[in-house]
Tab-separated table of C-alpha atoms and ligand atoms in Angstrom:
chain	number	residue	atom	x	y	z
A	1	UNK	CA	228.791	92.278	125.376
A	2	UNK	CA	227.663	92.541	121.722
A	3	UNK	CA	224.097	93.607	121.465
A	4	UNK	CA	221.923	92.060	118.787
A	5	UNK	CA	218.606	93.127	120.261
A	6	UNK	CA	215.999	94.954	118.156
A	7	UNK	CA	212.581	96.636	118.200
A	8	UNK	CA	209.594	96.337	115.918
A	9	UNK	CA	206.900	98.918	116.687
A	10	UNK	CA	206.567	98.905	120.538
A	11	UNK	CA	207.966	95.412	120.902
A	12	UNK	CA	211.497	94.573	121.935
A	13	UNK	CA	213.296	91.442	120.978
A	14	UNK	CA	216.501	90.032	122.427
A	15	UNK	CA	217.849	89.189	119.041
A	16	UNK	CA	217.089	90.055	115.373
A	17	UNK	CA	216.334	86.582	113.967
A	18	UNK	CA	213.179	84.748	113.274
A	19	UNK	CA	211.615	82.297	110.756
A	20	UNK	CA	210.008	83.485	107.506
A	21	UNK	CA	206.298	82.798	107.256
A	22	UNK	CA	205.653	79.283	105.767
A	23	UNK	CA	208.861	77.762	107.138
A	24	UNK	CA	208.481	75.436	110.149
A	25	UNK	CA	205.347	77.102	111.387
A	26	UNK	CA	202.344	75.234	110.139
A	27	UNK	CA	201.625	72.610	112.854
A	28	UNK	CA	201.628	72.770	116.680
A	29	UNK	CA	204.927	70.672	116.659
A	30	UNK	CA	206.606	72.972	114.220
A	31	UNK	CA	205.575	76.160	116.102
A	32	UNK	CA	206.650	74.563	119.435
A	33	UNK	CA	210.085	73.867	117.897
A	34	UNK	CA	210.448	77.575	117.135
A	35	UNK	CA	209.137	78.602	120.409
A	36	UNK	CA	211.826	76.412	122.022
A	37	UNK	CA	214.541	77.661	119.660
A	38	UNK	CA	216.859	80.677	120.056
A	39	UNK	CA	214.859	82.519	117.498
A	40	UNK	CA	213.717	85.882	118.794
A	41	UNK	CA	210.104	85.130	117.896
A	42	UNK	CA	208.085	83.435	115.206
A	43	UNK	CA	205.522	84.181	112.513
A	44	UNK	CA	202.882	81.640	111.749
A	45	UNK	CA	202.203	79.931	108.518
A	46	UNK	CA	199.869	82.348	106.583
A	47	UNK	CA	196.383	81.566	107.764
A	48	UNK	CA	193.187	81.656	105.737
A	49	UNK	CA	189.627	81.624	106.891
A	50	UNK	CA	189.322	77.868	106.286
A	51	UNK	CA	192.073	75.217	106.472
A	52	UNK	CA	193.583	74.296	103.127
A	53	UNK	CA	195.495	71.188	101.943
A	54	UNK	CA	197.485	73.209	99.459
A	55	UNK	CA	198.760	72.117	96.089
A	56	UNK	CA	199.613	68.508	95.006
A	57	UNK	CA	203.172	67.119	95.836
A	58	UNK	CA	205.973	67.363	95.000
A	59	UNK	CA	205.638	71.056	95.793
A	60	UNK	CA	208.940	72.058	97.363
A	61	UNK	CA	212.388	71.327	95.808
A	62	UNK	CA	215.715	72.423	97.257
A	63	UNK	CA	218.737	72.892	94.990
A	64	UNK	CA	222.004	73.990	96.312
A	65	UNK	CA	221.470	76.791	98.731
A	66	UNK	CA	218.162	77.704	97.044
A	67	UNK	CA	214.571	76.420	96.624
A	68	UNK	CA	211.520	76.603	94.479
A	69	UNK	CA	208.011	76.027	96.008
A	70	UNK	CA	204.457	75.983	94.982
A	71	UNK	CA	202.900	74.946	98.376
A	72	UNK	CA	199.488	76.628	97.549
A	73	UNK	CA	198.921	78.017	101.034
A	74	UNK	CA	198.325	74.855	102.980
A	75	UNK	CA	197.507	75.802	106.550
A	76	UNK	CA	195.278	74.814	109.446
A	77	UNK	CA	192.997	77.808	109.290
A	78	UNK	CA	192.823	81.044	111.311
A	79	UNK	CA	191.018	79.430	114.261
A	80	UNK	CA	193.923	77.001	114.899
A	81	UNK	CA	196.549	79.693	114.846
A	82	UNK	CA	194.539	82.000	117.156
A	83	UNK	CA	193.994	79.146	119.598
A	84	UNK	CA	197.672	78.256	119.478
A	85	UNK	CA	198.608	81.910	120.220
A	86	UNK	CA	196.047	82.182	123.037
A	87	UNK	CA	198.081	79.701	125.009
A	88	UNK	CA	201.452	81.394	124.280
A	89	UNK	CA	202.715	83.498	127.179
A	90	UNK	CA	204.679	85.629	124.615
A	91	UNK	CA	201.881	86.329	122.241
A	92	UNK	CA	202.494	90.037	122.325
A	93	UNK	CA	205.812	89.288	120.535
A	94	UNK	CA	204.386	87.040	117.953
A	95	UNK	CA	203.467	87.621	114.287
A	96	UNK	CA	200.210	86.165	112.880
A	97	UNK	CA	200.438	85.864	109.156
A	98	UNK	CA	197.115	86.134	107.191
A	99	UNK	CA	195.921	86.199	103.687
A	100	UNK	CA	192.446	86.869	102.264
A	101	UNK	CA	191.863	84.512	99.311
A	102	UNK	CA	188.851	86.477	98.414
A	103	UNK	CA	188.756	90.219	99.118
A	104	UNK	CA	185.665	89.495	101.320
A	105	UNK	CA	187.737	87.256	103.518
A	106	UNK	CA	189.616	90.146	105.151
A	107	UNK	CA	186.769	91.505	107.394
A	108	UNK	CA	186.003	88.019	108.537
A	109	UNK	CA	189.722	87.310	109.332
A	110	UNK	CA	190.031	90.516	111.310
A	111	UNK	CA	186.724	89.861	113.239
A	112	UNK	CA	188.019	86.564	114.427
A	113	UNK	CA	191.364	88.093	115.465
A	114	UNK	CA	189.453	90.805	117.321
A	115	UNK	CA	187.151	88.374	119.086
A	116	UNK	CA	190.177	86.276	120.121
A	117	UNK	CA	191.877	89.226	121.994
A	118	UNK	CA	195.099	88.429	120.283
A	119	UNK	CA	197.736	90.968	121.378
A	120	UNK	CA	200.523	90.331	118.869
A	121	UNK	CA	201.346	91.763	115.468
A	122	UNK	CA	199.695	90.890	112.084
A	123	UNK	CA	201.814	90.204	108.900
A	124	UNK	CA	199.337	90.701	106.037
A	125	UNK	CA	200.661	88.506	103.190
A	126	UNK	CA	200.189	90.422	99.955
A	127	UNK	CA	202.537	88.173	97.929
A	128	UNK	CA	201.843	84.481	97.700
A	129	UNK	CA	202.831	83.438	94.130
A	130	UNK	CA	201.223	79.972	94.282
A	131	UNK	CA	197.418	80.185	94.210
A	132	UNK	CA	196.336	78.909	90.773
A	133	UNK	CA	194.320	81.667	89.145
A	134	UNK	CA	195.202	84.328	91.587
A	135	UNK	CA	197.823	87.158	91.030
A	136	UNK	CA	200.272	88.296	93.712
A	137	UNK	CA	198.215	90.900	95.409
A	138	UNK	CA	200.821	93.637	95.891
A	139	UNK	CA	201.518	93.784	92.182
A	140	UNK	CA	198.010	95.302	91.945
A	141	UNK	CA	198.361	98.735	93.626
A	142	UNK	CA	194.685	99.441	93.694
A	143	UNK	CA	193.827	96.103	95.329
A	144	UNK	CA	196.651	96.664	97.910
A	145	UNK	CA	195.237	100.208	98.766
A	146	UNK	CA	191.754	98.648	99.180
A	147	UNK	CA	192.899	95.924	101.521
A	148	UNK	CA	194.975	98.428	103.620
A	149	UNK	CA	191.849	100.789	103.793
A	150	UNK	CA	189.940	97.885	105.037
A	151	UNK	CA	192.366	96.514	107.590
A	152	UNK	CA	193.045	99.848	109.225
A	153	UNK	CA	189.416	100.599	109.456
A	154	UNK	CA	188.715	97.291	111.279
A	155	UNK	CA	191.828	96.559	113.350
A	156	UNK	CA	193.856	98.264	115.966
A	157	UNK	CA	196.656	95.749	115.957
A	158	UNK	CA	200.272	96.587	114.883
A	159	UNK	CA	200.132	95.680	111.278
A	160	UNK	CA	202.688	95.012	108.616
A	161	UNK	CA	202.679	93.819	105.045
A	162	UNK	CA	204.828	91.012	103.301
A	163	UNK	CA	205.744	92.279	99.850
A	164	UNK	CA	206.777	90.485	96.793
A	165	UNK	CA	210.013	91.597	95.189
A	166	UNK	CA	209.897	94.648	93.002
A	167	UNK	CA	212.392	95.130	90.090
A	168	UNK	CA	211.724	98.690	88.933
A	169	UNK	CA	212.732	101.925	90.699
A	170	UNK	CA	209.491	103.527	89.751
A	171	UNK	CA	207.611	100.630	91.445
A	172	UNK	CA	209.650	101.160	94.669
A	173	UNK	CA	208.597	104.834	94.599
A	174	UNK	CA	204.842	104.108	93.851
A	175	UNK	CA	204.552	101.227	96.422
A	176	UNK	CA	206.428	103.261	99.091
A	177	UNK	CA	204.136	106.309	98.471
A	178	UNK	CA	201.084	104.019	98.914
A	179	UNK	CA	202.438	102.368	102.109
A	180	UNK	CA	203.478	105.712	103.672
A	181	UNK	CA	199.741	106.731	103.646
A	182	UNK	CA	198.987	104.115	106.278
A	183	UNK	CA	199.986	103.714	110.006
A	184	UNK	CA	202.054	100.498	109.254
A	185	UNK	CA	204.321	99.089	111.884
A	186	UNK	CA	206.548	97.203	109.443
A	187	UNK	CA	207.046	96.081	105.916
A	188	UNK	CA	208.620	92.683	105.239
A	189	UNK	CA	210.732	92.330	102.068
A	190	UNK	CA	210.700	89.940	100.262
A	191	UNK	CA	208.501	86.985	99.712
A	192	UNK	CA	209.727	84.475	97.252
A	193	UNK	CA	210.504	85.536	93.775
A	194	UNK	CA	207.500	84.395	91.807
A	195	UNK	CA	207.217	81.900	89.095
A	196	UNK	CA	210.659	80.658	88.351
A	197	UNK	CA	211.143	77.336	86.771
A	198	UNK	CA	213.675	74.617	87.996
A	199	UNK	CA	214.575	71.573	85.921
A	200	UNK	CA	215.510	68.205	87.560
A	201	UNK	CA	216.876	65.658	84.949
A	202	UNK	CA	214.284	65.934	82.132
A	203	UNK	CA	211.411	67.196	84.132
A	204	UNK	CA	210.204	70.194	86.024
A	205	UNK	CA	211.136	69.833	89.796
A	206	UNK	CA	207.706	70.548	91.278
A	207	UNK	CA	204.304	69.397	90.130
A	208	UNK	CA	201.779	72.366	90.528
A	209	UNK	CA	201.381	75.015	87.841
A	210	UNK	CA	203.523	73.044	85.313
A	211	UNK	CA	206.393	73.475	87.555
A	212	UNK	CA	206.364	77.254	88.103
A	213	UNK	CA	206.972	78.315	91.710
A	214	UNK	CA	208.446	80.905	94.000
A	215	UNK	CA	212.285	80.983	94.375
A	216	UNK	CA	214.021	81.411	97.656
A	217	UNK	CA	217.489	80.997	99.130
A	218	UNK	CA	220.814	82.274	98.063
A	219	UNK	CA	219.729	83.102	94.412
A	220	UNK	CA	217.327	85.777	95.632
A	221	UNK	CA	219.728	87.567	97.999
A	222	UNK	CA	220.615	90.498	95.716
A	223	UNK	CA	216.992	91.065	94.966
A	224	UNK	CA	216.088	90.856	98.660
A	225	UNK	CA	218.819	93.312	99.602
A	226	UNK	CA	217.762	95.715	96.926
A	227	UNK	CA	214.104	95.747	98.214
A	228	UNK	CA	215.097	96.105	101.781
A	229	UNK	CA	217.436	99.001	100.914
A	230	UNK	CA	214.846	100.685	98.500
A	231	UNK	CA	212.133	100.489	100.922
A	232	UNK	CA	214.243	101.737	103.882
A	233	UNK	CA	215.226	104.707	101.893
A	234	UNK	CA	211.597	105.515	100.944
A	235	UNK	CA	209.432	104.568	103.924
A	236	UNK	CA	208.632	106.840	106.979
A	237	UNK	CA	211.164	106.253	109.664
A	238	UNK	CA	208.366	104.787	111.982
A	239	UNK	CA	207.766	101.903	109.460
A	240	UNK	CA	210.304	99.058	110.352
A	241	UNK	CA	211.715	97.003	107.609
A	242	UNK	CA	211.934	93.266	108.131
A	243	UNK	CA	214.422	91.595	105.778
A	244	UNK	CA	213.913	88.105	104.218
A	245	UNK	CA	215.697	86.404	101.371
A	246	UNK	CA	218.928	84.573	100.851
A	247	UNK	CA	220.091	84.274	104.409
A	248	UNK	CA	222.554	81.264	104.672
A	249	UNK	CA	225.297	82.775	106.928
A	250	UNK	CA	225.739	85.418	109.526
A	251	UNK	CA	227.346	87.625	106.846
A	252	UNK	CA	223.954	87.541	104.955
A	253	UNK	CA	222.219	88.777	108.176
A	254	UNK	CA	224.797	91.454	108.495
A	255	UNK	CA	224.158	92.663	104.943
A	256	UNK	CA	220.353	92.832	105.470
A	257	UNK	CA	220.969	95.020	108.588
A	258	UNK	CA	223.384	97.177	106.721
A	259	UNK	CA	220.714	97.736	104.051
A	260	UNK	CA	218.266	98.835	106.783
A	261	UNK	CA	216.482	95.677	108.159
A	262	UNK	CA	215.490	95.770	111.839
A	263	UNK	CA	214.785	92.030	111.948
A	264	UNK	CA	215.745	89.326	109.599
A	265	UNK	CA	213.718	86.221	108.655
A	266	UNK	CA	215.157	82.837	107.571
A	267	UNK	CA	213.273	80.686	104.975
A	268	UNK	CA	214.878	78.053	102.809
A	269	UNK	CA	218.015	77.497	104.972
A	270	UNK	CA	215.778	77.180	108.167
A	271	UNK	CA	213.990	74.405	106.499
A	272	UNK	CA	217.262	72.733	105.433
A	273	UNK	CA	218.994	73.122	108.768
A	274	UNK	CA	216.312	73.223	111.436
A	275	UNK	CA	216.139	75.505	114.489
A	276	UNK	CA	219.790	74.963	115.277
A	277	UNK	CA	220.473	77.572	112.649
A	278	UNK	CA	219.624	80.376	114.982
A	279	UNK	CA	222.584	79.994	117.382
A	280	UNK	CA	224.899	79.489	114.430
A	281	UNK	CA	223.689	82.693	112.747
A	282	UNK	CA	223.847	84.650	115.996
A	283	UNK	CA	227.456	83.598	116.519
A	284	UNK	CA	228.412	84.378	112.888
A	285	UNK	CA	226.563	87.732	112.925
A	286	UNK	CA	228.526	88.792	116.123
A	287	UNK	CA	231.885	87.679	114.486
A	288	UNK	CA	231.075	89.832	111.466
A	289	UNK	CA	230.072	92.805	113.748
A	290	UNK	CA	233.373	92.452	115.538
A	291	UNK	CA	235.328	92.442	112.292
A	292	UNK	CA	234.210	96.000	111.740
A	293	UNK	CA	234.295	97.015	115.367
A	294	UNK	CA	230.530	97.168	115.867
A	295	UNK	CA	228.875	96.317	119.356
A	296	UNK	CA	225.272	96.883	118.417
A	297	UNK	CA	222.901	96.670	115.315
A	298	UNK	CA	222.246	100.413	115.654
A	299	UNK	CA	225.902	101.103	114.953
A	300	UNK	CA	225.546	99.898	111.333
A	301	UNK	CA	221.862	99.444	110.435
A	302	UNK	CA	221.075	101.416	107.236
A	303	UNK	CA	224.728	102.582	106.842
A	304	UNK	CA	225.418	101.012	103.472
A	305	UNK	CA	228.462	102.852	101.948
A	306	UNK	CA	228.825	103.892	98.277
A	307	UNK	CA	232.310	103.009	97.115
B	1	RRO	O1	202.118	78.527	100.533
B	1	RRO	C1	202.666	79.008	99.557
B	1	RRO	O2	202.591	78.492	98.422
B	1	RRO	C2	203.533	80.143	99.807
B	1	RRO	C3	203.104	81.380	100.370
B	1	RRO	BR1	201.436	81.548	101.151
B	1	RRO	C4	203.895	82.539	100.314
B	1	RRO	O3	203.650	83.541	100.798
B	1	RRO	N1	205.090	82.429	99.699
B	1	RRO	C5	205.565	81.183	99.123
B	1	RRO	O4	206.715	81.219	98.527
B	1	RRO	N2	204.696	80.151	99.142
């Protein structure tokens, strides 16, 4: 029997596939569809203190196996997601994604989570590229340190961060040094590749921010793999890496694991294909493992070869 089970922190999962935050996880019906699917677990749409309608439409555009979005953090608010999770028998295995829009929001978000007695993990989103007037938090290292100081002083949950892509080896070093100072459970690499521009006929493909938006899907896979691998090489062993970016096939999942991912999230292609993608990717991943004679993820995780 081929084993594709995995562990993040103290939590075991029977397979290594889940959605990426933002994909099919905003409403009750969407979350139910993930709950009923063969995904190992789910992460919620990134929640803010108050519900948000997000940016004007069109705000998502798929092209080939890729996508551009400027959703603008539409979500039903932290209270909705905490209430949804309260009724979930498997809440200890779930990921609640949160983002402070203002720095002062974080203590209030954590207070609500603590009051709700939520038992699952928290994915702190430091990388939304689509809030007009706001930079991607993790590109500001001081701001990132300040948020991590805050969250670890207020919360005893298992906490991870969702990073934007980095493109410079020194930035990998600096961000990993910073993250290694905290008792993080996981780091998720990568969020969408910020502020691309896609043209459709004579016009930009999406409306907000004059067409600029986060890129996802197959065009970001090399960047995603580079980030997964760079952080796996630099982070303390006890910090798990969750891979995200460019997963279309089981081969893509295999490559994320080869680079060091313990869990792999699916974004653009999940939106395109729906939850039926999970059994397909599981089958294709197992086929790929058999091609190389592997029977479990531990056999090849973080075993990238150099020529
Ligand atoms: O809602 C969004 O615009 C969005 C978010 Br919060 C994010 O983290 N990543 C992304 O591509 N879009």
